[in-house]
Coordinates of C-alpha atoms and ligand atoms in Angstrom, one line a residue:
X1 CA 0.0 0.0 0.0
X2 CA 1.2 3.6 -1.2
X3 CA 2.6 5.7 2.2
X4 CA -0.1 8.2 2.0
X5 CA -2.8 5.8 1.9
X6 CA -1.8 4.7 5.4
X7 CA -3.4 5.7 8.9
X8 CA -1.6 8.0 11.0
X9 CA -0.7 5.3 13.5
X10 CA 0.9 2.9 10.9
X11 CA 2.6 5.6 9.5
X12 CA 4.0 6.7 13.5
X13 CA 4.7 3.1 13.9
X14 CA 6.8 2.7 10.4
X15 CA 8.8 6.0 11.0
X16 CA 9.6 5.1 15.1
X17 CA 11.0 1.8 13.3
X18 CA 12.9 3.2 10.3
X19 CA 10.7 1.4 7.5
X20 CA 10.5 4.9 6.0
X21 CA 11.7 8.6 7.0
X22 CA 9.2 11.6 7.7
X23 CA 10.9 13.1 4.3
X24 CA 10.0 9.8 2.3
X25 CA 6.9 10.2 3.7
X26 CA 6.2 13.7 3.3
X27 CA 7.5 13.8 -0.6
X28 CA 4.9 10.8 -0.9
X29 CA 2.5 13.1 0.3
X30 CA 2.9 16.3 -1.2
X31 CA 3.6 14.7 -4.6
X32 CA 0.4 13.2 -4.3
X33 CA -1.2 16.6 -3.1
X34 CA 0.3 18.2 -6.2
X35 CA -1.1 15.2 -8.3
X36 CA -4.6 15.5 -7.5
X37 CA -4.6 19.6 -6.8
X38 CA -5.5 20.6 -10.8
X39 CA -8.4 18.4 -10.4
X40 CA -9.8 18.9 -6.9
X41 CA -8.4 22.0 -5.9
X42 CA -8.1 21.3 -2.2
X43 CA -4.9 23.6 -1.5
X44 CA -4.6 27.1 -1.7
X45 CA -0.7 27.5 -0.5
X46 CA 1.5 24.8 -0.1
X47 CA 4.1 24.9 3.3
X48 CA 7.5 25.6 1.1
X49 CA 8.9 25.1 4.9
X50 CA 7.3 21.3 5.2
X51 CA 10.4 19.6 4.1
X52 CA 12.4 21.7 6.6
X53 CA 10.2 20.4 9.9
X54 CA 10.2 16.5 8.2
X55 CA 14.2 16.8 8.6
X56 CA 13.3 17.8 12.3
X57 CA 11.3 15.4 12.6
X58 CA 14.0 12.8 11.0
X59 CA 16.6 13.9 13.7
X60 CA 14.0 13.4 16.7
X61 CA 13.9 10.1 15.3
X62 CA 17.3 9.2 14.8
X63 CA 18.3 10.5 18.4
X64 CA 15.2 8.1 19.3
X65 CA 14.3 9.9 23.0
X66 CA 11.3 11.9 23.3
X67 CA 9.8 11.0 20.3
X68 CA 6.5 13.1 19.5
X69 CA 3.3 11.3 19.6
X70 CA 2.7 13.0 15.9
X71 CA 6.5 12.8 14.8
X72 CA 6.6 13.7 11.3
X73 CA 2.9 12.9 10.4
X74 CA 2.0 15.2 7.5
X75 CA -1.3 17.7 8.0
X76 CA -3.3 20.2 6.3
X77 CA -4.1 22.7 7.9
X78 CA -7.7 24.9 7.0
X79 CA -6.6 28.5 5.5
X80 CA -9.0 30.4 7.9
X81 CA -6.7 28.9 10.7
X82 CA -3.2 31.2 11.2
X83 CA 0.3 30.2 10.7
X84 CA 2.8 31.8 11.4
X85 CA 4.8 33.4 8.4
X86 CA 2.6 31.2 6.4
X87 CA 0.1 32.7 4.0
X88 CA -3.8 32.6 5.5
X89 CA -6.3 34.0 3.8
X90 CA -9.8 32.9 4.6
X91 CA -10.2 32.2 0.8
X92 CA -11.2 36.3 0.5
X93 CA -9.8 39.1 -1.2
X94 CA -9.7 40.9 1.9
X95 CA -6.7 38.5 3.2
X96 CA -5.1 37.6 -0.1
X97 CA -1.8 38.6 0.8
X98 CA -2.3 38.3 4.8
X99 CA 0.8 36.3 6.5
X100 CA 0.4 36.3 10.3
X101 CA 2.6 37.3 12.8
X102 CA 1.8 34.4 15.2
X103 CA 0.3 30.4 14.9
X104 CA -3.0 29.3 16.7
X105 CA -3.0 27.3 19.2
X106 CA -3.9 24.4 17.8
X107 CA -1.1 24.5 15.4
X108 CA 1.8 25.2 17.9
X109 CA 0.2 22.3 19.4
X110 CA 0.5 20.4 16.2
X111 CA 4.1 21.5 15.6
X112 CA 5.1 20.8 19.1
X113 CA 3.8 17.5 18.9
X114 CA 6.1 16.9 15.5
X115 CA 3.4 17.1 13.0
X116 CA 4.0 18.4 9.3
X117 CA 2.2 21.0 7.7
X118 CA 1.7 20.4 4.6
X119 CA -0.5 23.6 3.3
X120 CA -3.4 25.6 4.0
X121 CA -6.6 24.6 2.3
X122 CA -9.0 25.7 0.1
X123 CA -12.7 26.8 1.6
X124 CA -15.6 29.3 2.0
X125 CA -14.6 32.6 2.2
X126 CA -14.8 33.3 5.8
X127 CA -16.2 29.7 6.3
X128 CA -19.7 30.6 5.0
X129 CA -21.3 28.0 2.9
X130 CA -21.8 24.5 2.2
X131 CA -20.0 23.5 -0.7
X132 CA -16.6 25.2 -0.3
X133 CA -17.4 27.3 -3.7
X134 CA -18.2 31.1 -2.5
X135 CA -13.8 31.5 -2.2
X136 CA -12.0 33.4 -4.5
X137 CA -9.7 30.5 -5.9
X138 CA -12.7 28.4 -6.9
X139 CA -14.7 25.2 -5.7
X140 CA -13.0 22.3 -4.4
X141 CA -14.4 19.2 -5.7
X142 CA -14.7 15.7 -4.5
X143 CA -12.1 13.2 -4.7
X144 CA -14.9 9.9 -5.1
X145 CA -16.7 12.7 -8.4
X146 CA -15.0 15.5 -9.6
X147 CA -18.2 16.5 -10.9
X148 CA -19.7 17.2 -7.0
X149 CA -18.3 19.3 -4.9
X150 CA -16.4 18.5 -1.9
X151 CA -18.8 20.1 0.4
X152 CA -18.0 23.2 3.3
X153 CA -17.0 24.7 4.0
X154 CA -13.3 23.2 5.2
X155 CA -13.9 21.1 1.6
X156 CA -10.1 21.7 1.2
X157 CA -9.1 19.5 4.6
X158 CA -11.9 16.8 3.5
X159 CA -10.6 16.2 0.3
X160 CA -7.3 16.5 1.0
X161 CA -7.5 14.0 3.9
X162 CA -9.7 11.6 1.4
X163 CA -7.3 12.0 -1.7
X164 CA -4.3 11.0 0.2
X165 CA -2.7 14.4 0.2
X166 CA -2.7 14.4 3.6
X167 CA -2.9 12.2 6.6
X168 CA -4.7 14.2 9.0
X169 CA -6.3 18.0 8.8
X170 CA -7.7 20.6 10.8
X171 CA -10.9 22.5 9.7
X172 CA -13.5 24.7 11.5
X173 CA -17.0 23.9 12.5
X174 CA -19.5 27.0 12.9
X175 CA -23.3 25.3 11.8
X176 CA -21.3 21.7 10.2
X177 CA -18.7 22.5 8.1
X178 CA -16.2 20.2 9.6
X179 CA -18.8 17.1 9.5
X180 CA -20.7 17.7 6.1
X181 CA -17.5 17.9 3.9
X182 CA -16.2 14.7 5.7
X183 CA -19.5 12.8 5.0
X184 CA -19.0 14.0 1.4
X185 CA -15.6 12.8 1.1
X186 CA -16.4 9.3 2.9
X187 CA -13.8 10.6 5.5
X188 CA -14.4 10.7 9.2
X189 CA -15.2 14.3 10.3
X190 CA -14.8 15.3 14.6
X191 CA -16.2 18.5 16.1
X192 CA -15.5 18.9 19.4
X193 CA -17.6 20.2 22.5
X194 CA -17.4 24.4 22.3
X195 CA -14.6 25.4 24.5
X196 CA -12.4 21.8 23.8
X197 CA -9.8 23.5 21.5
X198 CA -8.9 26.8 21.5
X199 CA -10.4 29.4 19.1
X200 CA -6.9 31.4 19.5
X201 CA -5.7 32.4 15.7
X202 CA -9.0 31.0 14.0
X203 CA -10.0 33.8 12.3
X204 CA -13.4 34.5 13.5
X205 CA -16.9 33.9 11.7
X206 CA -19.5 33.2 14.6
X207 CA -17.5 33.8 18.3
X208 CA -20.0 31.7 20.0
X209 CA -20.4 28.9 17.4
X210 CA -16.7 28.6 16.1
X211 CA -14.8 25.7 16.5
X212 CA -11.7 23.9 15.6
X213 CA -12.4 20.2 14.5
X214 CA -10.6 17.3 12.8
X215 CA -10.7 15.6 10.1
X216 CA -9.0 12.1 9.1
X217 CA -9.5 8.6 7.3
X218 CA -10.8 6.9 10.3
X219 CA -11.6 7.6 13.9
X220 CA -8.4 6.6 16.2
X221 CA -6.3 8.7 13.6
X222 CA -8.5 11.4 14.3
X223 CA -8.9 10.8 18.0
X224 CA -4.6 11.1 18.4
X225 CA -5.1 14.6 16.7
X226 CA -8.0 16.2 18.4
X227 CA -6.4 14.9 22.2
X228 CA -3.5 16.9 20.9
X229 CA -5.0 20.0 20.3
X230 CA -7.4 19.8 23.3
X231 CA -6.0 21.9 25.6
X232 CA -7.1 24.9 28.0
X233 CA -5.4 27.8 26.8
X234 CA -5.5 31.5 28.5
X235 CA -5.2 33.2 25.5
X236 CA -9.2 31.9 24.4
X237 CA -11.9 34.0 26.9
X238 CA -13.9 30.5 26.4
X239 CA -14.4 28.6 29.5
X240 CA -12.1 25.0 28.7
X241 CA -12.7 22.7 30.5
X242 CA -9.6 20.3 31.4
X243 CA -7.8 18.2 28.8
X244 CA -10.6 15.3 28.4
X245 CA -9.9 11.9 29.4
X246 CA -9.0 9.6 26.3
X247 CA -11.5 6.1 26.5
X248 CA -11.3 4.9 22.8
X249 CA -12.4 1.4 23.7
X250 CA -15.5 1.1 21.1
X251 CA -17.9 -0.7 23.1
X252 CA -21.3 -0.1 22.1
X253 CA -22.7 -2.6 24.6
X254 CA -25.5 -0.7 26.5
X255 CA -25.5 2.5 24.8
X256 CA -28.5 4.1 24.6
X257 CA -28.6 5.9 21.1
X258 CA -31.6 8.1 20.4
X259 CA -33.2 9.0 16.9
X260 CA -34.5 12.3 16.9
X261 CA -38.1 12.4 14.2
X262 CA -37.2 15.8 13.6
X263 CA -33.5 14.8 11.6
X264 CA -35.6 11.8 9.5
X265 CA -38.3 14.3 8.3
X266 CA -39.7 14.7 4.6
X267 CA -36.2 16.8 3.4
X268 CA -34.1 14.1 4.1
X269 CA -33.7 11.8 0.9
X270 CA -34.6 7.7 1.3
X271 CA -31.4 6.9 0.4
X272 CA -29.8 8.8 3.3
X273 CA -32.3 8.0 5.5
X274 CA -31.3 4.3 4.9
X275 CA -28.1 4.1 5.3
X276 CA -28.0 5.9 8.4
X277 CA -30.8 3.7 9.8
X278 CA -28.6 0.7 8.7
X279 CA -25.4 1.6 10.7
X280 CA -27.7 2.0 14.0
X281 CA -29.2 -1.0 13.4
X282 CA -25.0 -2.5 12.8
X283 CA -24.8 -0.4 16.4
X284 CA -27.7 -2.1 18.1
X285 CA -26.7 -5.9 16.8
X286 CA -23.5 -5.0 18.8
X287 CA -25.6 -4.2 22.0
X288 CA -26.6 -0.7 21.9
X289 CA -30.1 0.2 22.4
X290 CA -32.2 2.3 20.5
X291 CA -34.6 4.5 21.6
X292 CA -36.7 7.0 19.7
X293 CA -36.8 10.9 20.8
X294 CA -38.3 14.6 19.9
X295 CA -35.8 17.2 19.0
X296 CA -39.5 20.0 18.4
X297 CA -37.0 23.1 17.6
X298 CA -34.9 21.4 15.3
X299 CA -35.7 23.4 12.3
X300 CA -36.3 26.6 14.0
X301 CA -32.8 25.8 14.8
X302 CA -31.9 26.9 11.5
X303 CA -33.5 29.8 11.8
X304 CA -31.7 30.9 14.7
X305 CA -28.3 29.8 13.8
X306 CA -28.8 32.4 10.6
X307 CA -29.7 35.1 12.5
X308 CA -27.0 34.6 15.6
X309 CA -24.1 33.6 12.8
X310 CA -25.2 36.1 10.8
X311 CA -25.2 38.6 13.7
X312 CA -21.8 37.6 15.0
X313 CA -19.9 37.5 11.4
X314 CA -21.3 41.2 11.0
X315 CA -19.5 42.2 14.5
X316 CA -16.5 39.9 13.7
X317 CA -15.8 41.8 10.1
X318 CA -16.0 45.0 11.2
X319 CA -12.4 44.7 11.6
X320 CA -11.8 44.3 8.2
X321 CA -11.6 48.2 6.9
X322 CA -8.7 48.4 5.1
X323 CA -6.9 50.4 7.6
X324 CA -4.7 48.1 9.6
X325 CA -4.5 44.7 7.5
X326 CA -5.7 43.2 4.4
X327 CA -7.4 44.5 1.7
X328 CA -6.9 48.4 1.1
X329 CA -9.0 50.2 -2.2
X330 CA -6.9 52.4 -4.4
X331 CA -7.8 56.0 -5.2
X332 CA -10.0 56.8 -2.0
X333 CA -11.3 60.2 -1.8
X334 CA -11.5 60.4 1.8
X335 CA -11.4 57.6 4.7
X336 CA -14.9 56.7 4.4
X337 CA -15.0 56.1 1.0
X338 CA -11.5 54.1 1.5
X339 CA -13.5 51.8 4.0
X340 CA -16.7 51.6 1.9
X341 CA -14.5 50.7 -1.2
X342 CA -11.9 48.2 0.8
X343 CA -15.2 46.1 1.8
X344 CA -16.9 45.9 -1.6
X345 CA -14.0 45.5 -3.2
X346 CA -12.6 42.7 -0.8
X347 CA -15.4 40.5 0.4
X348 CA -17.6 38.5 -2.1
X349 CA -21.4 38.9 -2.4
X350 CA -22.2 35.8 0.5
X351 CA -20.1 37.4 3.2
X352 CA -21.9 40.4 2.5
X353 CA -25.1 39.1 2.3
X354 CA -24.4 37.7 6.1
X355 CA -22.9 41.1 6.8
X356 CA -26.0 42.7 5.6
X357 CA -28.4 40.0 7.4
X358 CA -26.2 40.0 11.0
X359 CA -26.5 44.4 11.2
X360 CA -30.2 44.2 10.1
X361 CA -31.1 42.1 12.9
X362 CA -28.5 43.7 15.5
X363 CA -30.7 47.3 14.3
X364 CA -32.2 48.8 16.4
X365 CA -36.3 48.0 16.0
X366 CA -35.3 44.1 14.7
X367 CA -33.3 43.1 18.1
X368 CA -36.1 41.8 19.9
X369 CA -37.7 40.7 16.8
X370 CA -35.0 39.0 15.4
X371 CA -31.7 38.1 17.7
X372 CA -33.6 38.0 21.1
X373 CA -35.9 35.4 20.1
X374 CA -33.0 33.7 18.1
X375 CA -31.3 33.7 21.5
X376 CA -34.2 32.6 23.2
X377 CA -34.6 29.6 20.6
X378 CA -31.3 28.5 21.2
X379 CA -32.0 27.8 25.3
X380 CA -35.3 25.8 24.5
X381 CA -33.3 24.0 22.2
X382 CA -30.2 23.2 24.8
X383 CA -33.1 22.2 27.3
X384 CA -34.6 19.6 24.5
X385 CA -31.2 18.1 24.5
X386 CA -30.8 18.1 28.0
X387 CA -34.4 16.2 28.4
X388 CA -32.6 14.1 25.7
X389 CA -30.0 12.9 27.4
X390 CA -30.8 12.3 30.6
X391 CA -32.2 9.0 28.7
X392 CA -29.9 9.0 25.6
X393 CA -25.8 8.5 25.8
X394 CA -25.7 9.9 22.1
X395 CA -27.9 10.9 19.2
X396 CA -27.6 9.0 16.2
X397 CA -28.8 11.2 12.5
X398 CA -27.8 12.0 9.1
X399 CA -25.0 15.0 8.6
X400 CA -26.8 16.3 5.5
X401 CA -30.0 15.4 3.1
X402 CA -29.0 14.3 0.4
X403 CA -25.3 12.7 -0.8
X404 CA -23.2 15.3 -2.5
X405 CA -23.5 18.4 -4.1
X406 CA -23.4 18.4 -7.9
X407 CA -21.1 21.5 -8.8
X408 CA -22.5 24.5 -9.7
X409 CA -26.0 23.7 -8.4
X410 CA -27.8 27.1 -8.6
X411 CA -29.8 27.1 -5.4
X412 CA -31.3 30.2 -3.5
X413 CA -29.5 31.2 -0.4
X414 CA -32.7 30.2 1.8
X415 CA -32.5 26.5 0.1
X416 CA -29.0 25.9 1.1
X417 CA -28.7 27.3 4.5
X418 CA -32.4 24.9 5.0
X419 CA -29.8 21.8 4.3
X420 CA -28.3 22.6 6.9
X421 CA -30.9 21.0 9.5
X422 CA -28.7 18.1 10.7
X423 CA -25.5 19.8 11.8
X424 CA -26.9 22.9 13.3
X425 CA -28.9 22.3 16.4
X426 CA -25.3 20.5 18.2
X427 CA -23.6 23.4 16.8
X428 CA -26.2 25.9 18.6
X429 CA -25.6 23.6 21.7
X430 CA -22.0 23.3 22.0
X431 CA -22.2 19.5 21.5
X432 CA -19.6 17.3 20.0
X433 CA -20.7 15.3 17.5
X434 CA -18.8 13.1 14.9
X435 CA -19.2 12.3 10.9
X436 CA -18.4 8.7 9.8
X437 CA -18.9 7.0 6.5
X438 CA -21.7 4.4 6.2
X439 CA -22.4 3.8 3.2
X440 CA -22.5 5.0 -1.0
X441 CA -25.8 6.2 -2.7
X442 CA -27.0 5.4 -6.2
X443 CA -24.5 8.2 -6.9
X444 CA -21.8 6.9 -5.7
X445 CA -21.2 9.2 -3.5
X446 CA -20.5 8.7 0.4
X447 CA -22.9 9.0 3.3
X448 CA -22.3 9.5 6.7
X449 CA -23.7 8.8 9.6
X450 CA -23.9 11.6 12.5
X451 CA -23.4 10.9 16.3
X452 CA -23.7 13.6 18.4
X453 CA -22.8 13.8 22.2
X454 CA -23.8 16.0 25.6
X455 CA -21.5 18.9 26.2
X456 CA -18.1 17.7 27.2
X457 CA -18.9 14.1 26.5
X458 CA -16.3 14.2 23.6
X459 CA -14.9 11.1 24.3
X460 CA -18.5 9.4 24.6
X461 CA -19.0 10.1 20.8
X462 CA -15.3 8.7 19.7
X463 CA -15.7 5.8 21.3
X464 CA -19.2 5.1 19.9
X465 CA -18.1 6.1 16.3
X466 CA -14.9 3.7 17.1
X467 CA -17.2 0.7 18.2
X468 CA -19.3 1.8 14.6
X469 CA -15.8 1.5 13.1
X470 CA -15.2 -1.9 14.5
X471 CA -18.2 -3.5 14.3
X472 CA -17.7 -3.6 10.3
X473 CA -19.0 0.2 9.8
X474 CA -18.7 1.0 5.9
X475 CA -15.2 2.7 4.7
X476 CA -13.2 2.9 1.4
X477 CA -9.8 4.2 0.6
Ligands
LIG501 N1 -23.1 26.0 6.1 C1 -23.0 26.7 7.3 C2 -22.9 28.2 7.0 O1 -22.8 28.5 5.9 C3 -21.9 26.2 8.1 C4 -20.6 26.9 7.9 C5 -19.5 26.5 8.9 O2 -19.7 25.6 9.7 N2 -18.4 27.2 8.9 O3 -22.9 29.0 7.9

């Protein structure tokens, strides 16, 4: 088997024993990256650096003492995520030419713990959208059809991690897009609890919804990379909670797994609805037990997230006037017109359309109308789930309604964000919850089954979507 078909723990195990060298590993990688980039389109800037930290990597090894638990493991790493000295640029005009001064969190973490970055990839502009195509250096497309897209918005990290041009990446997760592009991709997709990684150098879309999730070929592999970046950190104002204990032992015996009505309703194709009903019944043969439960505000859910992302994005962007960093007009006549040009000129028409949406209902006359009871929706919601699992250990449901995109599907704005029923209601709650493969449609295009978990429960919904794994759950590649 080619090196960058391997899982991250084969690949640890082969480099700690000398079958191959991080820079055998990462020119496997990268070659393959740059084989498949003309037709998928998942990078927008390759590391030129990357071969530099695989000879680090190579020299840990060799002095074999201290070894990293990610020791020259190649990564992509989502461009709305900064690195230092390394170009980030949210897919947008506005940050086209934006290298920051300093690295998340998450990857000093990732460096510290050996890993390779192998480039920043391709997405939404500012993360908002579905199908990875409202960027400035086009749609990414999916590695099992070129002729769908790869989903979003981190579309980049899905198909990268799926095509082999990288082991392991990091995306964000606002309202899904960590677990829809994963499903798309037939890759396995992890977003944690809010408040489980830090938010430190993700450039913001929605502060209260924003997280930093993983992405990888099968569940342990992307287990190993989210316990590394799950840290408390003082530089994010978000309440972590300590470093989560790490119980990967896949038993499904006894767990209680609800299905919400609300996530099987009328939207949701047959063919989805199938094969997620087929891996729960794979769970129960191995001893869970099934249960069925209400989630009422599940599509007002939809409606809310809109209106607090929405809200949150508008505040978030202010910062983006042309004054400090990124994008600056040309030929201003005074500063106001420099700040009115900088933002047409440098954000593209859906971040505006969310800018617009999020300083409508922050105005003053639509607050109570709009954000207030959007705030208001999101508590009954958290108390559904809390009803919910007092009986349930996790909540089994499909990541999105049908399987795929096609590309260049012209859809109204209302239509898409609508899709987006599955993912948002744990994203409005803070929940983990977890995208595995689980099957093809007609299409041929992958499905995946959702599992989401209470607040904090992280390792509840890895171990579940392990036992899935090992009690014969569908996967390719
Ligand atoms: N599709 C959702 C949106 O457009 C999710 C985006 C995300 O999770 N970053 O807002």
């Amino acid at each position: 088997m080619k090196l960058y078909k391997k899982s991250a723990y084969e690949l640890s195990e082969m480099l700690r024993s000398k079958q191959c060298s991080a820079v055998e590993l990462l020119s496997e990688v990268m070659c393959r990256a740059k084989e498949v980039q003309p037709e998928l389109n998942a990078y927008i800037t390759f590391n030129e650096d990357a071969f530099k930290s695989a000879e680090k990597a190579d020299i840990l090894i060799a002095r074999d003492e201290d070894i990293p638990p990610l020791c020259g493991i190649p990564v992509a790493v989502k461009d709305n995520i900064s690195t230092k000295g390394l170009r980030t640029t949210c897919a947008s005009r506005m940050l086209e030419n934006y290298i920051p001064p300093y690295s998340a969190t998450a990857v000093e973490l990732l460096e510290a713990a050996g890993a390779v970055i192998v480039g920043k990839t391709n997405m939404d502009e500012f993360a908002m959208g579905s199908a990875s195509d409202t960027g400035i250096f086009g749609a990414v497309k999916n590695p099992a059809d070129a002729s769908y897209s790869a989903g979003g918005s981190s579309g980049g990290s899905a198909a990268a991690a799926a095509s082999g041009g990288a082991v392991l990446a990091l995306g964000s997760d606002t309202g899904g897009s960590v677990r829809q592009p994963a499903s798309f991709c037939g890759a396995v997709g992890f977003c944690p609890s809010y408040g489980a990684v830090s938010r430190y150098g993700l450039i913001a879309f929605a502060s209260s919804l924003d997280r930093i999730g993983v992405i990888g070929r099968n569940v342990r592999d992307t287990e190993l990379l989210h316990n590394i970046i799950n840290a408390a950190d003082n530089k994010d104002v978000t309440k972590n909670p300590k470093k989560f204990p790490r119980s990967l032992n896949g038993s499904l015996s006894g767990l209680r797994i609800g299905i919400p009505k609300e996530l099987f309703c009328e939207s949701i194709s047959e063919e989805v609805k199938t094969a997620v009903m087929n891996a729960v019944k794979l769970m129960e043969s191995s001893g869970a037990v099934i249960k069925e439960i209400r989630l009422p505000s599940a599509s007002a859910a939809v409606k809310a997230y809109y209106i607090i992302s929405s809200a949150e994005a508008s505040s978030n962007l202010a910062r983006y006037d042309g004054v400090r960093y990124g994008y600056r007009a040309e030929n201003c006549s005074s500063p106001a017109d420099m700040f009115r040009k900088s933002r047409t000129e440098g954000f593209g028409d859906e971040v505006k359309r969310r800018i617009m949406l999020g300083t409508f209902v922050l105005s003053e006359g639509c607050f109570d109308m709009y954000y207030k009871r959007a705030a208001a929706l999101r508590q009954k919601l958290c108390s559904e789930f809390d009803e919910i699992f007092k009986e349930c250990d996790i909540i089994a449901a499909p990541v999105y309604p049908e399987a795929g995109i096609p590309l260049g599907a012209q859809k109204k704005p209302a239509e898409i964000y609508a899709a987006d029923i599955c993912t948002i209601p744990s994203s409005l709650a803070g929940q983990p919850a977890i995208s595995v493969p689980c099957g093809r449609a007609l299409n041929g295009l992958p499905i995946g089954l959702q599992l989401i978990g209470r607040r904090y429960n992280d390792e509840t919904v890895l171990s579940a979507a392990y036992g899935y794994e090992l009690a014969g759950g569908v996967y390719d590649g």
